[in-house]
């Protein structure tokens, strides 16, 4: 992490390269209980969001958003998560309404933008901001179940279906069950990958997202999810404290 900071300060590399490095740094900082590093890295993420070249790489933003939220939730940094959600949403929409979002043939960036906004919606639901999540969920659902998807974008459609499944998994159990069952009603999701003669990878990815939503901590309501996150935070803090004590660091 110190080496990354030194590299960052040199200004070398494109914005996209810096963002990919930031993604890995956030993962490491969250995993090893580096609370201050997660905070500073998240600030760097917010600074990067002001770059036009990063906004044009929505796939990178999607991964960064997911990793940032995971790291901060893992370390009990709820206040910073709320600020990050608002910053990401504002940067991605750039003044547009969620309902205006569409995916055109070959437009991978718009598809990734909607996936990122679905991550944001899941974050809003986690903190009880249903009124902020609903417009994003509605926009994502409208695009996902649109009949205008070209066959060449089935990979994007599968990724969006997985993101939608993870987001609706944060709803109440009854609402989540309806939303997750609806995912299986998707039509014309064709797997054209080279592995399709052996197994349908895109369908597996969607099913995996639904199963994780059904079997994960989201089920049983947000109270259960927060309880699990709080316990993980306490457990991680104890593990790292014991390690530092044993190693004399």
PDB file of C-alpha atoms in Angstrom:
ATOM      1  CA  UNK A   1       0.000   0.000   0.000  1.00  0.00           C
ATOM      2  CA  UNK A   2       2.895   2.364   0.696  1.00  0.00           C
ATOM      3  CA  UNK A   3       4.374   1.534  -2.712  1.00  0.00           C
ATOM      4  CA  UNK A   4       1.013   2.282  -4.325  1.00  0.00           C
ATOM      5  CA  UNK A   5       0.900   5.703  -2.677  1.00  0.00           C
ATOM      6  CA  UNK A   6       4.408   6.435  -3.952  1.00  0.00           C
ATOM      7  CA  UNK A   7       3.424   5.358  -7.469  1.00  0.00           C
ATOM      8  CA  UNK A   8       0.225   7.396  -7.299  1.00  0.00           C
ATOM      9  CA  UNK A   9       2.092  10.559  -6.344  1.00  0.00           C
ATOM     10  CA  UNK A  10       4.369  10.268  -9.387  1.00  0.00           C
ATOM     11  CA  UNK A  11       1.370  10.782 -11.673  1.00  0.00           C
ATOM     12  CA  UNK A  12       2.455   7.890 -13.907  1.00  0.00           C
ATOM     13  CA  UNK A  13      -0.067   5.726 -15.712  1.00  0.00           C
ATOM     14  CA  UNK A  14      -3.454   6.481 -17.175  1.00  0.00           C
ATOM     15  CA  UNK A  15      -6.502   7.166 -15.034  1.00  0.00           C
ATOM     16  CA  UNK A  16      -7.847   3.710 -15.892  1.00  0.00           C
ATOM     17  CA  UNK A  17      -4.578   2.056 -14.813  1.00  0.00           C
ATOM     18  CA  UNK A  18      -4.642   4.011 -11.557  1.00  0.00           C
ATOM     19  CA  UNK A  19      -8.240   2.913 -10.982  1.00  0.00           C
ATOM     20  CA  UNK A  20      -7.406  -0.762 -11.495  1.00  0.00           C
ATOM     21  CA  UNK A  21      -4.506  -0.443  -9.025  1.00  0.00           C
ATOM     22  CA  UNK A  22      -6.833   1.302  -6.598  1.00  0.00           C
ATOM     23  CA  UNK A  23      -9.291  -1.600  -6.827  1.00  0.00           C
ATOM     24  CA  UNK A  24      -6.641  -4.118  -5.712  1.00  0.00           C
ATOM     25  CA  UNK A  25      -5.425  -1.775  -2.973  1.00  0.00           C
ATOM     26  CA  UNK A  26      -8.959  -1.436  -1.593  1.00  0.00           C
ATOM     27  CA  UNK A  27      -9.304  -5.214  -1.497  1.00  0.00           C
ATOM     28  CA  UNK A  28      -6.014  -5.611   0.409  1.00  0.00           C
ATOM     29  CA  UNK A  29      -6.741  -2.769   2.840  1.00  0.00           C
ATOM     30  CA  UNK A  30     -10.221  -4.096   3.648  1.00  0.00           C
ATOM     31  CA  UNK A  31      -8.972  -7.663   4.064  1.00  0.00           C
ATOM     32  CA  UNK A  32      -6.148  -6.716   6.449  1.00  0.00           C
ATOM     33  CA  UNK A  33      -8.135  -4.328   8.636  1.00  0.00           C
ATOM     34  CA  UNK A  34      -6.369  -1.195   7.361  1.00  0.00           C
ATOM     35  CA  UNK A  35      -9.166   1.212   8.236  1.00  0.00           C
ATOM     36  CA  UNK A  36      -7.180   4.409   7.611  1.00  0.00           C
ATOM     37  CA  UNK A  37      -5.972   3.104   4.249  1.00  0.00           C
ATOM     38  CA  UNK A  38      -9.527   2.206   3.190  1.00  0.00           C
ATOM     39  CA  UNK A  39     -10.601   5.746   4.085  1.00  0.00           C
ATOM     40  CA  UNK A  40      -7.772   7.395   2.131  1.00  0.00           C
ATOM     41  CA  UNK A  41      -8.211   5.050  -0.845  1.00  0.00           C
ATOM     42  CA  UNK A  42     -11.923   5.815  -0.948  1.00  0.00           C
ATOM     43  CA  UNK A  43     -11.068   9.519  -0.992  1.00  0.00           C
ATOM     44  CA  UNK A  44      -8.808   8.826  -3.979  1.00  0.00           C
ATOM     45  CA  UNK A  45     -11.700   7.032  -5.658  1.00  0.00           C
ATOM     46  CA  UNK A  46     -13.923  10.085  -5.199  1.00  0.00           C
ATOM     47  CA  UNK A  47     -11.178  12.262  -6.668  1.00  0.00           C
ATOM     48  CA  UNK A  48     -10.877   9.960  -9.676  1.00  0.00           C
ATOM     49  CA  UNK A  49     -14.614  10.234 -10.305  1.00  0.00           C
ATOM     50  CA  UNK A  50     -14.064  13.803 -11.447  1.00  0.00           C
ATOM     51  CA  UNK A  51     -11.996  12.515 -14.383  1.00  0.00           C
ATOM     52  CA  UNK A  52     -13.855  12.307 -17.684  1.00  0.00           C
ATOM     53  CA  UNK A  53     -11.671   9.441 -18.871  1.00  0.00           C
ATOM     54  CA  UNK A  54     -12.690   7.338 -15.864  1.00  0.00           C
ATOM     55  CA  UNK A  55     -16.375   8.140 -16.308  1.00  0.00           C
ATOM     56  CA  UNK A  56     -16.021   6.717 -19.810  1.00  0.00           C
ATOM     57  CA  UNK A  57     -14.777   3.453 -18.257  1.00  0.00           C
ATOM     58  CA  UNK A  58     -17.907   2.459 -16.366  1.00  0.00           C
ATOM     59  CA  UNK A  59     -16.727  -1.162 -16.083  1.00  0.00           C
ATOM     60  CA  UNK A  60     -13.799   0.033 -13.956  1.00  0.00           C
ATOM     61  CA  UNK A  61     -16.140   2.168 -11.831  1.00  0.00           C
ATOM     62  CA  UNK A  62     -18.393  -0.856 -11.289  1.00  0.00           C
ATOM     63  CA  UNK A  63     -15.521  -2.924  -9.867  1.00  0.00           C
ATOM     64  CA  UNK A  64     -14.256  -0.001  -7.770  1.00  0.00           C
ATOM     65  CA  UNK A  65     -17.717   0.717  -6.383  1.00  0.00           C
ATOM     66  CA  UNK A  66     -18.244  -2.913  -5.412  1.00  0.00           C
ATOM     67  CA  UNK A  67     -14.792  -3.187  -3.790  1.00  0.00           C
ATOM     68  CA  UNK A  68     -15.120   0.141  -1.944  1.00  0.00           C
ATOM     69  CA  UNK A  69     -18.528  -0.745  -0.507  1.00  0.00           C
ATOM     70  CA  UNK A  70     -17.323  -4.195   0.534  1.00  0.00           C
ATOM     71  CA  UNK A  71     -14.215  -2.827   2.254  1.00  0.00           C
ATOM     72  CA  UNK A  72     -15.999  -0.056   4.152  1.00  0.00           C
ATOM     73  CA  UNK A  73     -18.903  -2.244   5.253  1.00  0.00           C
ATOM     74  CA  UNK A  74     -16.391  -4.835   6.425  1.00  0.00           C
ATOM     75  CA  UNK A  75     -14.717  -2.218   8.636  1.00  0.00           C
ATOM     76  CA  UNK A  76     -17.899  -0.596   9.960  1.00  0.00           C
ATOM     77  CA  UNK A  77     -17.458   2.660   8.039  1.00  0.00           C
ATOM     78  CA  UNK A  78     -21.132   3.364   7.371  1.00  0.00           C
ATOM     79  CA  UNK A  79     -20.863   7.142   7.201  1.00  0.00           C
ATOM     80  CA  UNK A  80     -18.239   7.036   4.471  1.00  0.00           C
ATOM     81  CA  UNK A  81     -20.289   4.485   2.510  1.00  0.00           C
ATOM     82  CA  UNK A  82     -23.264   6.860   2.344  1.00  0.00           C
ATOM     83  CA  UNK A  83     -21.061   9.694   1.070  1.00  0.00           C
ATOM     84  CA  UNK A  84     -19.478   7.419  -1.543  1.00  0.00           C
ATOM     85  CA  UNK A  85     -22.858   6.201  -2.804  1.00  0.00           C
ATOM     86  CA  UNK A  86     -24.019   9.749  -3.454  1.00  0.00           C
ATOM     87  CA  UNK A  87     -20.738  10.664  -5.174  1.00  0.00           C
ATOM     88  CA  UNK A  88     -20.796   7.615  -7.465  1.00  0.00           C
ATOM     89  CA  UNK A  89     -24.434   8.121  -8.412  1.00  0.00           C
ATOM     90  CA  UNK A  90     -23.891  11.789  -9.211  1.00  0.00           C
ATOM     91  CA  UNK A  91     -20.812  11.039 -11.332  1.00  0.00           C
ATOM     92  CA  UNK A  92     -22.493   8.256 -13.293  1.00  0.00           C
ATOM     93  CA  UNK A  93     -25.746  10.069 -13.994  1.00  0.00           C
ATOM     94  CA  UNK A  94     -24.145  13.451 -14.786  1.00  0.00           C
ATOM     95  CA  UNK A  95     -27.435  15.241 -14.286  1.00  0.00           C
ATOM     96  CA  UNK A  96     -29.559  12.628 -16.080  1.00  0.00           C
ATOM     97  CA  UNK A  97     -32.569  10.910 -14.561  1.00  0.00           C
ATOM     98  CA  UNK A  98     -32.193   7.143 -13.955  1.00  0.00           C
ATOM     99  CA  UNK A  99     -35.280   6.511 -16.084  1.00  0.00           C
ATOM    100  CA  UNK A 100     -33.526   8.013 -19.115  1.00  0.00           C
ATOM    101  CA  UNK A 101     -30.819   5.319 -19.200  1.00  0.00           C
ATOM    102  CA  UNK A 102     -30.819   2.944 -22.164  1.00  0.00           C
ATOM    103  CA  UNK A 103     -28.411   0.424 -23.671  1.00  0.00           C
ATOM    104  CA  UNK A 104     -27.715   0.687 -27.384  1.00  0.00           C
ATOM    105  CA  UNK A 105     -26.085  -2.046 -29.513  1.00  0.00           C
ATOM    106  CA  UNK A 106     -22.385  -2.217 -28.745  1.00  0.00           C
ATOM    107  CA  UNK A 107     -22.659   0.309 -25.903  1.00  0.00           C
ATOM    108  CA  UNK A 108     -20.785  -1.603 -23.198  1.00  0.00           C
ATOM    109  CA  UNK A 109     -20.221   1.553 -21.184  1.00  0.00           C
ATOM    110  CA  UNK A 110     -23.923   2.257 -20.636  1.00  0.00           C
ATOM    111  CA  UNK A 111     -24.504  -1.347 -19.561  1.00  0.00           C
ATOM    112  CA  UNK A 112     -21.669  -1.109 -17.016  1.00  0.00           C
ATOM    113  CA  UNK A 113     -23.045   2.237 -15.796  1.00  0.00           C
ATOM    114  CA  UNK A 114     -26.385   0.625 -14.982  1.00  0.00           C
ATOM    115  CA  UNK A 115     -24.616  -2.257 -13.208  1.00  0.00           C
ATOM    116  CA  UNK A 116     -22.749   0.292 -11.074  1.00  0.00           C
ATOM    117  CA  UNK A 117     -25.999   2.064 -10.225  1.00  0.00           C
ATOM    118  CA  UNK A 118     -27.501  -1.266  -9.153  1.00  0.00           C
ATOM    119  CA  UNK A 119     -24.579  -1.667  -6.734  1.00  0.00           C
ATOM    120  CA  UNK A 120     -25.401   1.814  -5.449  1.00  0.00           C
ATOM    121  CA  UNK A 121     -29.064   0.813  -5.052  1.00  0.00           C
ATOM    122  CA  UNK A 122     -28.036  -2.191  -2.965  1.00  0.00           C
ATOM    123  CA  UNK A 123     -25.962   0.113  -0.770  1.00  0.00           C
ATOM    124  CA  UNK A 124     -28.871   2.491  -0.279  1.00  0.00           C
ATOM    125  CA  UNK A 125     -31.115  -0.413   0.737  1.00  0.00           C
ATOM    126  CA  UNK A 126     -28.523  -1.598   3.237  1.00  0.00           C
ATOM    127  CA  UNK A 127     -28.731   1.758   5.046  1.00  0.00           C
ATOM    128  CA  UNK A 128     -32.519   1.908   4.845  1.00  0.00           C
ATOM    129  CA  UNK A 129     -32.758   4.525   2.076  1.00  0.00           C
ATOM    130  CA  UNK A 130     -35.478   2.805   0.079  1.00  0.00           C
ATOM    131  CA  UNK A 131     -36.618   6.097  -1.477  1.00  0.00           C
ATOM    132  CA  UNK A 132     -33.157   6.565  -3.039  1.00  0.00           C
ATOM    133  CA  UNK A 133     -32.828   2.955  -4.179  1.00  0.00           C
ATOM    134  CA  UNK A 134     -36.213   2.569  -5.888  1.00  0.00           C
ATOM    135  CA  UNK A 135     -35.517   4.848  -8.917  1.00  0.00           C
ATOM    136  CA  UNK A 136     -32.246   3.006  -9.598  1.00  0.00           C
ATOM    137  CA  UNK A 137     -33.841  -0.431  -9.233  1.00  0.00           C
ATOM    138  CA  UNK A 138     -36.716   0.590 -11.489  1.00  0.00           C
ATOM    139  CA  UNK A 139     -34.339   1.930 -14.162  1.00  0.00           C
ATOM    140  CA  UNK A 140     -32.179  -1.200 -14.002  1.00  0.00           C
ATOM    141  CA  UNK A 141     -35.198  -3.491 -14.232  1.00  0.00           C
ATOM    142  CA  UNK A 142     -36.606  -1.571 -17.190  1.00  0.00           C
ATOM    143  CA  UNK A 143     -33.382  -1.925 -19.163  1.00  0.00           C
ATOM    144  CA  UNK A 144     -32.737  -5.527 -18.108  1.00  0.00           C
ATOM    145  CA  UNK A 145     -36.156  -6.766 -19.238  1.00  0.00           C
ATOM    146  CA  UNK A 146     -36.196  -4.674 -22.396  1.00  0.00           C
ATOM    147  CA  UNK A 147     -36.673  -6.610 -25.642  1.00  0.00           C
ATOM    148  CA  UNK A 148     -34.115  -4.475 -27.463  1.00  0.00           C
ATOM    149  CA  UNK A 149     -30.995  -6.351 -26.358  1.00  0.00           C
ATOM    150  CA  UNK A 150     -28.813  -7.320 -29.342  1.00  0.00           C
ATOM    151  CA  UNK A 151     -27.368 -10.877 -29.277  1.00  0.00           C
ATOM    152  CA  UNK A 152     -23.848  -9.448 -29.248  1.00  0.00           C
ATOM    153  CA  UNK A 153     -24.445  -8.039 -25.748  1.00  0.00           C
ATOM    154  CA  UNK A 154     -25.553 -11.196 -23.931  1.00  0.00           C
ATOM    155  CA  UNK A 155     -22.493 -10.985 -21.682  1.00  0.00           C
ATOM    156  CA  UNK A 156     -23.540  -7.479 -20.593  1.00  0.00           C
ATOM    157  CA  UNK A 157     -27.103  -8.670 -20.051  1.00  0.00           C
ATOM    158  CA  UNK A 158     -25.930 -11.527 -17.825  1.00  0.00           C
ATOM    159  CA  UNK A 159     -23.761  -9.146 -15.780  1.00  0.00           C
ATOM    160  CA  UNK A 160     -26.709  -6.785 -15.340  1.00  0.00           C
ATOM    161  CA  UNK A 161     -28.985  -9.661 -14.315  1.00  0.00           C
ATOM    162  CA  UNK A 162     -26.440 -10.706 -11.671  1.00  0.00           C
ATOM    163  CA  UNK A 163     -26.137  -7.119 -10.383  1.00  0.00           C
ATOM    164  CA  UNK A 164     -29.938  -6.804 -10.273  1.00  0.00           C
ATOM    165  CA  UNK A 165     -30.214 -10.086  -8.338  1.00  0.00           C
ATOM    166  CA  UNK A 166     -27.678  -8.890  -5.764  1.00  0.00           C
ATOM    167  CA  UNK A 167     -29.503  -5.570  -5.393  1.00  0.00           C
ATOM    168  CA  UNK A 168     -33.026  -6.981  -4.946  1.00  0.00           C
ATOM    169  CA  UNK A 169     -31.568  -9.442  -2.435  1.00  0.00           C
ATOM    170  CA  UNK A 170     -31.371  -6.452  -0.059  1.00  0.00           C
ATOM    171  CA  UNK A 171     -35.157  -6.000  -0.108  1.00  0.00           C
ATOM    172  CA  UNK A 172     -37.464  -7.594   2.440  1.00  0.00           C
ATOM    173  CA  UNK A 173     -37.633 -11.420   2.105  1.00  0.00           C
ATOM    174  CA  UNK A 174     -41.012 -11.403   0.318  1.00  0.00           C
ATOM    175  CA  UNK A 175     -40.030  -8.675  -2.130  1.00  0.00           C
ATOM    176  CA  UNK A 176     -36.629 -10.256  -2.724  1.00  0.00           C
ATOM    177  CA  UNK A 177     -38.239 -13.613  -3.553  1.00  0.00           C
ATOM    178  CA  UNK A 178     -40.461 -11.980  -6.189  1.00  0.00           C
ATOM    179  CA  UNK A 179     -37.576 -10.052  -7.747  1.00  0.00           C
ATOM    180  CA  UNK A 180     -35.221 -13.042  -7.813  1.00  0.00           C
ATOM    181  CA  UNK A 181     -37.849 -15.324  -9.337  1.00  0.00           C
ATOM    182  CA  UNK A 182     -38.392 -12.713 -12.019  1.00  0.00           C
ATOM    183  CA  UNK A 183     -34.731 -12.956 -13.047  1.00  0.00           C
ATOM    184  CA  UNK A 184     -35.406 -16.478 -14.319  1.00  0.00           C
ATOM    185  CA  UNK A 185     -38.003 -15.078 -16.717  1.00  0.00           C
ATOM    186  CA  UNK A 186     -35.289 -13.413 -18.798  1.00  0.00           C
ATOM    187  CA  UNK A 187     -35.610 -14.413 -22.439  1.00  0.00           C
ATOM    188  CA  UNK A 188     -33.005 -14.899 -25.142  1.00  0.00           C
ATOM    189  CA  UNK A 189     -29.915 -15.024 -22.935  1.00  0.00           C
ATOM    190  CA  UNK A 190     -27.646 -16.867 -25.352  1.00  0.00           C
ATOM    191  CA  UNK A 191     -24.185 -18.032 -24.364  1.00  0.00           C
ATOM    192  CA  UNK A 192     -21.862 -17.530 -27.348  1.00  0.00           C
ATOM    193  CA  UNK A 193     -18.619 -17.987 -25.416  1.00  0.00           C
ATOM    194  CA  UNK A 194     -16.141 -20.627 -26.529  1.00  0.00           C
ATOM    195  CA  UNK A 195     -17.023 -22.736 -23.472  1.00  0.00           C
ATOM    196  CA  UNK A 196     -20.697 -22.975 -24.476  1.00  0.00           C
ATOM    197  CA  UNK A 197     -20.251 -26.457 -25.987  1.00  0.00           C
ATOM    198  CA  UNK A 198     -19.437 -27.698 -22.466  1.00  0.00           C
ATOM    199  CA  UNK A 199     -21.513 -25.483 -20.171  1.00  0.00           C
ATOM    200  CA  UNK A 200     -23.462 -22.216 -20.239  1.00  0.00           C
ATOM    201  CA  UNK A 201     -21.244 -19.830 -18.281  1.00  0.00           C
ATOM    202  CA  UNK A 202     -23.541 -16.801 -18.545  1.00  0.00           C
ATOM    203  CA  UNK A 203     -26.510 -18.711 -17.137  1.00  0.00           C
ATOM    204  CA  UNK A 204     -24.293 -20.069 -14.338  1.00  0.00           C
ATOM    205  CA  UNK A 205     -23.258 -16.541 -13.389  1.00  0.00           C
ATOM    206  CA  UNK A 206     -26.884 -15.425 -13.119  1.00  0.00           C
ATOM    207  CA  UNK A 207     -27.932 -18.518 -11.143  1.00  0.00           C
ATOM    208  CA  UNK A 208     -24.955 -18.063  -8.827  1.00  0.00           C
ATOM    209  CA  UNK A 209     -25.977 -14.459  -8.075  1.00  0.00           C
ATOM    210  CA  UNK A 210     -29.552 -15.559  -7.315  1.00  0.00           C
ATOM    211  CA  UNK A 211     -28.412 -18.408  -5.054  1.00  0.00           C
ATOM    212  CA  UNK A 212     -26.020 -16.150  -3.143  1.00  0.00           C
ATOM    213  CA  UNK A 213     -28.841 -13.654  -2.640  1.00  0.00           C
ATOM    214  CA  UNK A 214     -31.132 -16.396  -1.360  1.00  0.00           C
ATOM    215  CA  UNK A 215     -28.565 -18.094   0.863  1.00  0.00           C
ATOM    216  CA  UNK A 216     -26.645 -15.018   1.993  1.00  0.00           C
ATOM    217  CA  UNK A 217     -26.972 -12.736   4.979  1.00  0.00           C
ATOM    218  CA  UNK A 218     -29.365 -10.489   3.035  1.00  0.00           C
ATOM    219  CA  UNK A 219     -32.181 -12.949   3.576  1.00  0.00           C
ATOM    220  CA  UNK A 220     -34.128 -12.391   6.759  1.00  0.00           C
ATOM    221  CA  UNK A 221     -34.016  -8.630   6.421  1.00  0.00           C
ATOM    222  CA  UNK A 222     -31.477  -5.852   6.742  1.00  0.00           C
ATOM    223  CA  UNK A 223     -31.284  -6.376  10.495  1.00  0.00           C
ATOM    224  CA  UNK A 224     -29.721  -9.800   9.939  1.00  0.00           C
ATOM    225  CA  UNK A 225     -27.312  -8.407   7.381  1.00  0.00           C
ATOM    226  CA  UNK A 226     -26.152  -5.590   9.649  1.00  0.00           C
ATOM    227  CA  UNK A 227     -25.833  -8.059  12.533  1.00  0.00           C
ATOM    228  CA  UNK A 228     -23.602 -10.291  10.391  1.00  0.00           C
ATOM    229  CA  UNK A 229     -21.505  -7.325   9.252  1.00  0.00           C
ATOM    230  CA  UNK A 230     -21.073  -6.083  12.819  1.00  0.00           C
ATOM    231  CA  UNK A 231     -20.001  -9.516  13.985  1.00  0.00           C
ATOM    232  CA  UNK A 232     -17.548  -9.873  11.116  1.00  0.00           C
ATOM    233  CA  UNK A 233     -16.105  -6.467  11.987  1.00  0.00           C
ATOM    234  CA  UNK A 234     -15.630  -7.488  15.647  1.00  0.00           C
ATOM    235  CA  UNK A 235     -14.140 -10.847  14.677  1.00  0.00           C
ATOM    236  CA  UNK A 236     -11.712  -9.324  12.175  1.00  0.00           C
ATOM    237  CA  UNK A 237     -10.619  -6.692  14.694  1.00  0.00           C
ATOM    238  CA  UNK A 238      -9.934  -9.404  17.278  1.00  0.00           C
ATOM    239  CA  UNK A 239      -7.989 -11.576  14.804  1.00  0.00           C
ATOM    240  CA  UNK A 240      -5.768  -8.713  13.671  1.00  0.00           C
ATOM    241  CA  UNK A 241      -5.235  -7.489  17.243  1.00  0.00           C
ATOM    242  CA  UNK A 242      -4.168 -10.986  18.331  1.00  0.00           C
ATOM    243  CA  UNK A 243      -1.846 -11.261  15.346  1.00  0.00           C
ATOM    244  CA  UNK A 244      -0.200  -7.921  16.100  1.00  0.00           C
ATOM    245  CA  UNK A 245       0.193  -8.907  19.736  1.00  0.00           C
ATOM    246  CA  UNK A 246       1.728 -12.289  18.866  1.00  0.00           C
ATOM    247  CA  UNK A 247       4.076 -10.846  16.254  1.00  0.00           C
ATOM    248  CA  UNK A 248       5.090  -7.852  18.364  1.00  0.00           C
ATOM    249  CA  UNK A 249       4.116  -5.417  15.606  1.00  0.00           C
TER     250      UNK A 249
END
